[in-house]
Short mmCIF file of C-alpha atoms in Angstrom, two decimals:
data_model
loop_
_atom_site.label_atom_id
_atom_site.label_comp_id
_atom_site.label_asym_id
_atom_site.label_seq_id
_atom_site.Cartn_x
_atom_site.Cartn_y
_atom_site.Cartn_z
CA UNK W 9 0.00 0.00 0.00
CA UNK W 10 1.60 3.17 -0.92
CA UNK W 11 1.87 5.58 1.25
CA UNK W 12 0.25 9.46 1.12
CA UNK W 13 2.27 12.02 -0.40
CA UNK W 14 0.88 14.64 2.01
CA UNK W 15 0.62 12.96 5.54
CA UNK W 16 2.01 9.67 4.75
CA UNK W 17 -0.63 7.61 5.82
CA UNK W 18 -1.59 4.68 3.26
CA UNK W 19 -3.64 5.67 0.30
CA UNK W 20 -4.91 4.54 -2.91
CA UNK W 21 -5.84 8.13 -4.53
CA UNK W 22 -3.90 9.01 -7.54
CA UNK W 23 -3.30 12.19 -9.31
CA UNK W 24 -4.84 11.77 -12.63
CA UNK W 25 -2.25 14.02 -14.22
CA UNK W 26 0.24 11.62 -13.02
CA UNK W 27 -0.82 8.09 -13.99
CA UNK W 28 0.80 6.60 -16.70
CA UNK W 29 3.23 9.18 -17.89
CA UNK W 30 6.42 7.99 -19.73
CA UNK W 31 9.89 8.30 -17.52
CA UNK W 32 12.67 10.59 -19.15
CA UNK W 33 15.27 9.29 -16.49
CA UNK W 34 14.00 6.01 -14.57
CA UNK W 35 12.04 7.30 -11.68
CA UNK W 36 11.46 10.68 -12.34
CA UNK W 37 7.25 9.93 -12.93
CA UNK W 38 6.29 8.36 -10.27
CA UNK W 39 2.59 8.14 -9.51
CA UNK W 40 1.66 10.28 -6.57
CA UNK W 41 -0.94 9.21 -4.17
CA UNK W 42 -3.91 10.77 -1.52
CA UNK W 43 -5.73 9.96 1.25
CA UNK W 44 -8.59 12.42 0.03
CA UNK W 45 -9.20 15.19 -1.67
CA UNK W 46 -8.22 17.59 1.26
CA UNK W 47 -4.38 15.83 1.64
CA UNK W 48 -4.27 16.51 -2.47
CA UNK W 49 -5.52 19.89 -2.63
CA UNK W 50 -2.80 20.45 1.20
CA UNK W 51 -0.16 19.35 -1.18
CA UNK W 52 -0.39 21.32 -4.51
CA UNK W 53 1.86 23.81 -3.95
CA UNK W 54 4.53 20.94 -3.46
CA UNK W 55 3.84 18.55 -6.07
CA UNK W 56 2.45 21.27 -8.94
CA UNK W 57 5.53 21.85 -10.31
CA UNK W 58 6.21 17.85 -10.80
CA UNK W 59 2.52 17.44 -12.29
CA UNK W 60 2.60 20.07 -14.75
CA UNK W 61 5.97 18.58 -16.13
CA UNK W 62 4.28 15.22 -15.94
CA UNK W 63 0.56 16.32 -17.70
CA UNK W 64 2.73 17.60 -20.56
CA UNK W 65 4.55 14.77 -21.32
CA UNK W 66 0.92 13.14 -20.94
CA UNK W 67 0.28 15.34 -23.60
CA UNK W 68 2.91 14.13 -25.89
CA UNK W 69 2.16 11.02 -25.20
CA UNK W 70 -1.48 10.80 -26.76
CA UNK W 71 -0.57 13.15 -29.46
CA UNK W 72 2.10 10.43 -30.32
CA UNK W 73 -0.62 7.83 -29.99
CA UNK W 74 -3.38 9.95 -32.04
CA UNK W 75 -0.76 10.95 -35.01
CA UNK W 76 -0.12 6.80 -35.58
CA UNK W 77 -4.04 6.11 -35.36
CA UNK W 78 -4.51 8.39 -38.22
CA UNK W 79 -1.66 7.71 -40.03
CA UNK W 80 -2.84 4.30 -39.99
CA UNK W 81 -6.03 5.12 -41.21
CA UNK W 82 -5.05 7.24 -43.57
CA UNK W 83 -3.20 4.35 -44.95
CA UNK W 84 -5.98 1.52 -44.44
CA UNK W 85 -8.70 3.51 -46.47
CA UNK W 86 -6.32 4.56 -49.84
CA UNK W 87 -3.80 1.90 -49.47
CA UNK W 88 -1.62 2.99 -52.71
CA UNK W 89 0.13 -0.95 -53.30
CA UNK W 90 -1.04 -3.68 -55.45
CA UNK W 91 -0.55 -6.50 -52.36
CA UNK W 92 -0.41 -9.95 -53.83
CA UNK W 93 -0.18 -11.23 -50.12
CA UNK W 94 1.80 -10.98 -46.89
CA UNK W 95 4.19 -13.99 -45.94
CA UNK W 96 5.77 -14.73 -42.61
CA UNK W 97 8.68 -16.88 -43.03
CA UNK W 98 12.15 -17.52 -40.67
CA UNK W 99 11.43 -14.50 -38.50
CA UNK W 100 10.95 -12.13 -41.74
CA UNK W 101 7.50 -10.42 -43.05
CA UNK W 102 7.66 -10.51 -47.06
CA UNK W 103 5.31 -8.16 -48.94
CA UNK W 104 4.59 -9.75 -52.29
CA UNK W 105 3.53 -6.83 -54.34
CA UNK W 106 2.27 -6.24 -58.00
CA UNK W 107 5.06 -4.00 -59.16
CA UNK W 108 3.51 -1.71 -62.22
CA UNK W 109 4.53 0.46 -65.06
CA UNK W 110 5.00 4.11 -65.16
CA UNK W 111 2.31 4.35 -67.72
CA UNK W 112 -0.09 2.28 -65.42
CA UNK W 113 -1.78 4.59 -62.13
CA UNK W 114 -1.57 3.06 -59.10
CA UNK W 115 -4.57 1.44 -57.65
CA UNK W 116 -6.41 3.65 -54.46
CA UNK W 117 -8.54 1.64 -52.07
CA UNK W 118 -9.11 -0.06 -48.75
CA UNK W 119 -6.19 -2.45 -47.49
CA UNK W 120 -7.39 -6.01 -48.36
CA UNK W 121 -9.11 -7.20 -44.66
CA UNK W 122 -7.86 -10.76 -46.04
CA UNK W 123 -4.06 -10.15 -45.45
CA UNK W 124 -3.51 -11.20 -42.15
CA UNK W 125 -5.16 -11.60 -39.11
CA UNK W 126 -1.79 -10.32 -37.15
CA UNK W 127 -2.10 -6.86 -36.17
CA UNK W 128 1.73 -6.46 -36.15
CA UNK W 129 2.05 -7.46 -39.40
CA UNK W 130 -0.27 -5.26 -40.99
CA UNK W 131 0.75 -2.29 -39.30
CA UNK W 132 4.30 -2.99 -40.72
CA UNK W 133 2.71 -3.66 -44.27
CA UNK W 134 0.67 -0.46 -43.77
CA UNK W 135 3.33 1.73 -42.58
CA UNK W 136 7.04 0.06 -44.40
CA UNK W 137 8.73 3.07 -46.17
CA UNK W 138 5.91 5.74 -45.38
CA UNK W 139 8.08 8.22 -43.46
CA UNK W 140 8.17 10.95 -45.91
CA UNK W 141 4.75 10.46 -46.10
CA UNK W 142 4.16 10.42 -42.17
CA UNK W 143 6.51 13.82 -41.99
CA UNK W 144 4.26 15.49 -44.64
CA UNK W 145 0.72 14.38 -43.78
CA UNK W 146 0.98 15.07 -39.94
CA UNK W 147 2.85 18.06 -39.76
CA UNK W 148 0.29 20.44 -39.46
CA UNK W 149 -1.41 18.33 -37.18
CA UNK W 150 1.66 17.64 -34.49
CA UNK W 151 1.96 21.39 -34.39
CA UNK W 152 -2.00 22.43 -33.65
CA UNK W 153 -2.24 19.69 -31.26
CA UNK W 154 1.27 20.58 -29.46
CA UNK W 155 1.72 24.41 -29.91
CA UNK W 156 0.74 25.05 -26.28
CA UNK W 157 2.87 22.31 -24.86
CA UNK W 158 6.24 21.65 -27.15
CA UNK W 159 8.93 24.61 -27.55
CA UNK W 160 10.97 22.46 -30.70
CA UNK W 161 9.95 20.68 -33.47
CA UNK W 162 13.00 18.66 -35.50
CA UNK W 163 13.31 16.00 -38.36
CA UNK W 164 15.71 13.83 -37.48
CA UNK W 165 16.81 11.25 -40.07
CA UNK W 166 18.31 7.53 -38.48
CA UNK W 167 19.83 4.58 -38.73
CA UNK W 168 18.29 1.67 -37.79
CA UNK W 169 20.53 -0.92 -36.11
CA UNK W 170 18.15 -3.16 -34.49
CA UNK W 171 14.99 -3.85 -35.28
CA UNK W 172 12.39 -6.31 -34.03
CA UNK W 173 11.13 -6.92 -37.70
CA UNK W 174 12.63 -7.79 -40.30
CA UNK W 175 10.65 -6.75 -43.53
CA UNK W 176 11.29 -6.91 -47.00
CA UNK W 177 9.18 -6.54 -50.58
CA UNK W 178 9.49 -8.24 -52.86
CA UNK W 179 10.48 -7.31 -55.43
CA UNK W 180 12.83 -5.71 -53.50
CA UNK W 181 13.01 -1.49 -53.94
CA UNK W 182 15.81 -0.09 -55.40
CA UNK W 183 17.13 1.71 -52.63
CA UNK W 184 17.19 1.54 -49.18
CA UNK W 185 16.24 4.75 -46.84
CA UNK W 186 16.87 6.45 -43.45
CA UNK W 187 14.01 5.79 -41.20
CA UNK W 188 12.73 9.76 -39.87
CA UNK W 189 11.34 10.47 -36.86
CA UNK W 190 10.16 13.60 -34.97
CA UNK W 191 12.22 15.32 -31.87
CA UNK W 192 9.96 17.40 -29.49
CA UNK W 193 11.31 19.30 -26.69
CA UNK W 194 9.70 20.29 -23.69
CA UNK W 195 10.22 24.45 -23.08
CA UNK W 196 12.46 24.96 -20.24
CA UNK W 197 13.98 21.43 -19.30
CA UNK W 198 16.37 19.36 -20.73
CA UNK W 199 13.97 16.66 -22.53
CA UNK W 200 13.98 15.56 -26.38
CA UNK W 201 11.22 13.26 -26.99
CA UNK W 202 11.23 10.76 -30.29
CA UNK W 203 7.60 10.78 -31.73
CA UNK W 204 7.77 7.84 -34.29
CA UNK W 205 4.40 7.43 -36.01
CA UNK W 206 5.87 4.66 -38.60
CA UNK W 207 7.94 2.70 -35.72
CA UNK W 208 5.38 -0.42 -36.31
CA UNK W 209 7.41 -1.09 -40.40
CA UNK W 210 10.20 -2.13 -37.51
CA UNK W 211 7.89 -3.48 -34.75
CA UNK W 212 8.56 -1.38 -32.25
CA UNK W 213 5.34 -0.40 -30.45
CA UNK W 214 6.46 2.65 -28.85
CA UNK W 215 4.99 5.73 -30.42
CA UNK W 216 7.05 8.16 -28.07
CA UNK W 217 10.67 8.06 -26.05
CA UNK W 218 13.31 9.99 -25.07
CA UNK W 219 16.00 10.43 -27.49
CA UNK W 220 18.60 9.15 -25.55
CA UNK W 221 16.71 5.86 -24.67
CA UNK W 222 15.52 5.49 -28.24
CA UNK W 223 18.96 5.42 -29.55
CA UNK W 224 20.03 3.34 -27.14
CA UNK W 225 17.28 0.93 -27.01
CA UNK W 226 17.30 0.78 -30.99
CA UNK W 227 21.19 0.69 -31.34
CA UNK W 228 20.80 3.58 -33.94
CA UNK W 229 22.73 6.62 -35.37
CA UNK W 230 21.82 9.73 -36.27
CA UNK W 231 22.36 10.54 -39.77
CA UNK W 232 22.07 13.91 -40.55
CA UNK W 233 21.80 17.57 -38.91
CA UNK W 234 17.83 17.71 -36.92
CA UNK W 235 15.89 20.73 -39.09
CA UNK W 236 12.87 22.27 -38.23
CA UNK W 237 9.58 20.35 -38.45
CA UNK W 238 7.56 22.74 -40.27
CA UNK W 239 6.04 21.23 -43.42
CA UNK W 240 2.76 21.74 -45.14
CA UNK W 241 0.65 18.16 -45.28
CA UNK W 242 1.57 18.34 -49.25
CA UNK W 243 5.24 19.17 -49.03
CA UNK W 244 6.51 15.95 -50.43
CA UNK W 245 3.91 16.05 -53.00
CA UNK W 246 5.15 19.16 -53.98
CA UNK W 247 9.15 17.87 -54.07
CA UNK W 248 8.17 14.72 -55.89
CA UNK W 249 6.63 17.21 -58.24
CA UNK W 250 9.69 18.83 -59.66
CA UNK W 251 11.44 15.29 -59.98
CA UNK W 252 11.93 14.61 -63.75
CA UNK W 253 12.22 11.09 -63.60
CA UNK W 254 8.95 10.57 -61.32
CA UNK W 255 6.65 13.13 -63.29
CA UNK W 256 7.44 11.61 -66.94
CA UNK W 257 4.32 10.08 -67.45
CA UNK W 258 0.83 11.08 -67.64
CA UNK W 259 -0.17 8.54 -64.96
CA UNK W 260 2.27 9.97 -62.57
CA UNK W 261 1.51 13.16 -62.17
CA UNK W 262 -2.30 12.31 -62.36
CA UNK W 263 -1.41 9.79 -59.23
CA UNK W 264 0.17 12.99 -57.47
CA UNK W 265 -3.18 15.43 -58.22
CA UNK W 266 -4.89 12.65 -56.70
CA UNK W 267 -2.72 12.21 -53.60
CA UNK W 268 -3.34 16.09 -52.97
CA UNK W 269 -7.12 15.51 -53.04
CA UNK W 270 -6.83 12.61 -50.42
CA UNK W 271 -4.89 15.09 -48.33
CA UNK W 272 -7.42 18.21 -48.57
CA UNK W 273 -10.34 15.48 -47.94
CA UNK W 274 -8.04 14.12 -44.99
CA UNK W 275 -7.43 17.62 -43.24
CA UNK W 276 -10.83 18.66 -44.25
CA UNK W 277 -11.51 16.39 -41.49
CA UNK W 278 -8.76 17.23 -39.19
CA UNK W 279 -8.86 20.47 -39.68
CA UNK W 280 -12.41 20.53 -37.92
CA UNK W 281 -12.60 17.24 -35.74
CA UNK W 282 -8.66 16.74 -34.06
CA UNK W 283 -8.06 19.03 -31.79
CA UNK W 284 -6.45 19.57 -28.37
CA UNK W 285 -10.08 18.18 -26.62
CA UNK W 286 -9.51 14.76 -27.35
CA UNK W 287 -6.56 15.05 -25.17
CA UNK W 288 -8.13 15.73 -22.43
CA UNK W 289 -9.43 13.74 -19.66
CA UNK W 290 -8.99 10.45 -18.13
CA UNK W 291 -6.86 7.66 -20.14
CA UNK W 292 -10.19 5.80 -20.28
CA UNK W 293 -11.72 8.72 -21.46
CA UNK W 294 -8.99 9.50 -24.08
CA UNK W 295 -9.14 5.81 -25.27
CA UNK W 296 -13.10 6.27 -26.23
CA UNK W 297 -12.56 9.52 -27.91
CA UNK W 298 -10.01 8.28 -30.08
CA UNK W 299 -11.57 5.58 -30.94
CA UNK W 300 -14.65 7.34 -31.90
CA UNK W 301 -12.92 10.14 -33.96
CA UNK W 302 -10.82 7.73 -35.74
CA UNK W 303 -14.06 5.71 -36.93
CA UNK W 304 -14.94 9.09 -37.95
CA UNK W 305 -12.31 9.59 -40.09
CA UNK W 306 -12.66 5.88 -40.99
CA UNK W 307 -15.89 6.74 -42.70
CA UNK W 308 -14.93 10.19 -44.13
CA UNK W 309 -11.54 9.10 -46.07
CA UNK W 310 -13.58 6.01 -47.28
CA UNK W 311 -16.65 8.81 -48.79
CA UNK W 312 -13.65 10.10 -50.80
CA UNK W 313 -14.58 9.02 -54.83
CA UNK W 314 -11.31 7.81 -55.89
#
């Protein structure tokens, strides 16, 4: 029985703002305790300044967690690959795919709910080589939903030493590529957090962690300078756009008009139904709204006529 943080006697109260927050340094969240109300509301003045660090990282946390929901169903509704199936084989995922011509457009629809009943797996199908993507689409979003909370917002671009999944298409792309993340940092303390919306193509789980642990924990390297995170949700849209080699047929650049009009019709929902109220509240209570808003936006990207 833990004991209360005011007068020590044993309690069972929590601090809502202080339940299940991520650790920077081991032990620096731990989850504070009452007797009742009148103990909690005695102690404020001491543990304030240790809950409002706490409730922002909280904050990070679900923004983390809401940024790979959407991602994923982002993904899930316009899936952009011709899948012939998914193949689990010696401790590697294969993704068989139809590989097509540059004359041919690319095929826009649901993922197929056939693929695989293992979640893992399809969140690694879903999400394999969509960084640019991620860094693009959710820009806009990570910075409404963390303006009041997050003082930096950096690219960083990493190698990948270790990773829990092995996954490879076949055919097998031409090149290989960094694996991007997001750095956050929290205004007046010494914490960079890793937000890593596309972790799943490498089965990691964690959406956020400190950049110190992630590196660690990963065995990776950082491969270039961080730059600012400060991209408009068509940004690489509008790189792959001046690209010779990628814009040389009619069917490519009608696949990129229509990956602009899945992002409008994406933030045309965003724009108006993610905001910083579905952070709010309870875990339980964050859990249902996200799980309502992202049927929402289930629904919405799948009205799109594509």
């Amino acid at each position: 029985m833990a004991a209360c943080a005011h007068c020590g006697k044993e309690a069972t109260m929590l601090c809502s703002g202080c339940q299940n927050v991520p650790e920077y340094t081991p032990g620096d969240a731990p989850g504070i305790v009452y007797c009742n109300r009148d103990c909690q509301k005695a102690h404020w003045p001491v543990h304030k300044s240790l809950c409002n660090i706490l409730r922002r990282r909280k904050v990070i946390l679900r923004t983390a967690t809401a940024l790979k929901a959407a991602l994923l169903v982002y993904r899930e509704t316009v899936f952009d690959m011709e899948l012939v199936k998914l193949e689990f084989r010696d401790g590697t995922l294969f993704i068989h795919q139809k590989m097509r011509d540059i004359e041919d457009r690319a095929k826009r629809g649901p993922f197929p709910s056939d693929a695989t009943d293992n979640v893992e797996h399809k969140e690694a199908a879903l999400l394999n080589s969509q960084c640019t993507l991620a860094m693009s689409l959710l820009c806009p979003l990570t910075r409404k939903l963390l303006s009041e909370v997050v003082s930096t917002f950096e690219v960083i671009d990493l190698d990948m030493g270790k990773p829990l999944l092995n996954v490879k298409f076949v055919p097998a792309p031409m090149i290989a590529v960094p694996h991007t993340v997001v750095a956050v940092g929290l205004p007046g303390l010494n914490e960079r957090w890793v937000i890593d919306a596309t972790g799943a193509q490498y089965g990691f789980k964690e959406v956020l962690m400190p950049f110190w642990k992630y590196l660690q924990v990963h065995d990776s390297r950082q491969l270039t300078e961080a730059w600012d995170y400060d991209l408009s949700a068509e940004w690489d849209v509008d790189h792959i756009s001046n690209i010779e080699c990628l814009t040389r047929s009619q069917a490519q650049r009608d696949d990129l008009e229509l990956e602009r009009k899945i992002r409008r019709h994406f933030y045309a929902f965003a724009d108006d139904k993610i905001d910083r109220d579905l952070l709010k509240g309870t875990d339980a209570q964050f859990q249902v709204k996200l799980t309502v808003v992202m049927e929402d936006l289930r629904a919405h990207m799948l009205s799109l006529e594509l």
